[in-house]
Short mmCIF file of C-alpha atoms in Angstrom, two decimals:
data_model
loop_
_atom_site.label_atom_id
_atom_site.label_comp_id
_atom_site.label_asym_id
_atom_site.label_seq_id
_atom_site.Cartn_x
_atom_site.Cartn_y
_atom_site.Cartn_z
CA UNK H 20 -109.32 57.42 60.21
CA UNK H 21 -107.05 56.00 63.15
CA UNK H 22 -107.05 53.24 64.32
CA UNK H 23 -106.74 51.84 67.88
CA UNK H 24 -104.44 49.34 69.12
CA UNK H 25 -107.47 47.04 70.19
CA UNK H 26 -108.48 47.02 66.84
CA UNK H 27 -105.18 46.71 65.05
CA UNK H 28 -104.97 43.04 67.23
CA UNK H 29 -108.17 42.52 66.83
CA UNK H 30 -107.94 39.18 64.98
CA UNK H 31 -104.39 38.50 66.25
CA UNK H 32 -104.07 34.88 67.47
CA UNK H 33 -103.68 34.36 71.43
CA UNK H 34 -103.10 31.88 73.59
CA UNK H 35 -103.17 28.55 72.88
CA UNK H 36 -102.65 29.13 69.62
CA UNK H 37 -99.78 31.79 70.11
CA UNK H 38 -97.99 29.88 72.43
CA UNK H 39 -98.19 26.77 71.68
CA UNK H 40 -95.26 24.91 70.42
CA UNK H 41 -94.69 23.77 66.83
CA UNK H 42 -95.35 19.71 66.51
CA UNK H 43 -92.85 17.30 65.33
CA UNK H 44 -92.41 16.92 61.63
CA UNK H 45 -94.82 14.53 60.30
CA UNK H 46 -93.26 11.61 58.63
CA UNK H 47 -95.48 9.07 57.01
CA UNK H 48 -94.91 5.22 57.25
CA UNK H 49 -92.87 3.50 54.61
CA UNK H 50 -95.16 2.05 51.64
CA UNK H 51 -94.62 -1.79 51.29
CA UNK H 52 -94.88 -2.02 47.92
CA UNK H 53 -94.40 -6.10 47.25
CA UNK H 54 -92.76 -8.17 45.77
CA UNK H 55 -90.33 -6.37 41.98
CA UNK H 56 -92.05 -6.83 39.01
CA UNK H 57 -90.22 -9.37 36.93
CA UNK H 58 -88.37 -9.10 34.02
CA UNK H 59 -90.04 -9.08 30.53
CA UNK H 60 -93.51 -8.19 32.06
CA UNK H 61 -96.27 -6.67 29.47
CA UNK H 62 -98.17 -4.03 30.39
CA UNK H 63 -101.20 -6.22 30.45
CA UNK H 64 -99.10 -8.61 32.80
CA UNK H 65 -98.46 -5.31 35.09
CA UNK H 66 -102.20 -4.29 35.06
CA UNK H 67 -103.19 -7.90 35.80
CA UNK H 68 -100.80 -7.97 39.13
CA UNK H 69 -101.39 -4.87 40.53
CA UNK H 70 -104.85 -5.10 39.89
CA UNK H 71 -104.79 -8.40 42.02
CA UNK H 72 -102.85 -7.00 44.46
CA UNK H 73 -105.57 -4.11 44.81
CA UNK H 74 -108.19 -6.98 45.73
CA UNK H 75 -106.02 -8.56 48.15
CA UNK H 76 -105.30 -5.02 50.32
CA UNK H 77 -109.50 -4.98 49.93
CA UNK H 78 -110.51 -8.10 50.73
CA UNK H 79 -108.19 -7.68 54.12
CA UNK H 80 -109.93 -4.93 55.43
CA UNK H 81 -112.83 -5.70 54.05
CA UNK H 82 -115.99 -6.50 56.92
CA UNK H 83 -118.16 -10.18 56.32
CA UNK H 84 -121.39 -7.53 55.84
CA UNK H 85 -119.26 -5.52 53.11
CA UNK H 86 -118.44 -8.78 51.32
CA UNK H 87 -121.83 -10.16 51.00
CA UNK H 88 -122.71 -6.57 49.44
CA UNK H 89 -119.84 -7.10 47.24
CA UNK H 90 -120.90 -10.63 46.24
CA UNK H 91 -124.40 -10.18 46.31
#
């Protein structure tokens, strides 16, 4: 069966897709990770701290509506 040449680019991108030209490369913002961990830390110790740390990024963004969901 042949085919034509209307359907052979058929689902060929055009413009603005074709055309358009390539975006910069993406790069993401540096993570601010804190303060180092200090020396002779437990895991329990590590867990505790990041856990607080966690709560303080939430509570930041969190709204006054969200925290007296939160609180109850």
């Amino acid at each position: 069966m042949a085919r034509s040449a209307k359907d052979a680019t058929r689902f060929t991108a055009t413009t603005p897709y074709a055309s358009a030209k390539p975006q910069g490369q993406f790069t993401p913002a540096p993570v601010h990770m804190g303060h180092a961990a200090p020396s002779g830390e437990t895991p329990q110790q590590k867990i505790a701290r990041l856990r607080a740390a966690a709560a303080r990024a939430r509570t930041g963004k969190e709204s006054n509506f969200d925290a007296v969901v939160r609180v109850g």
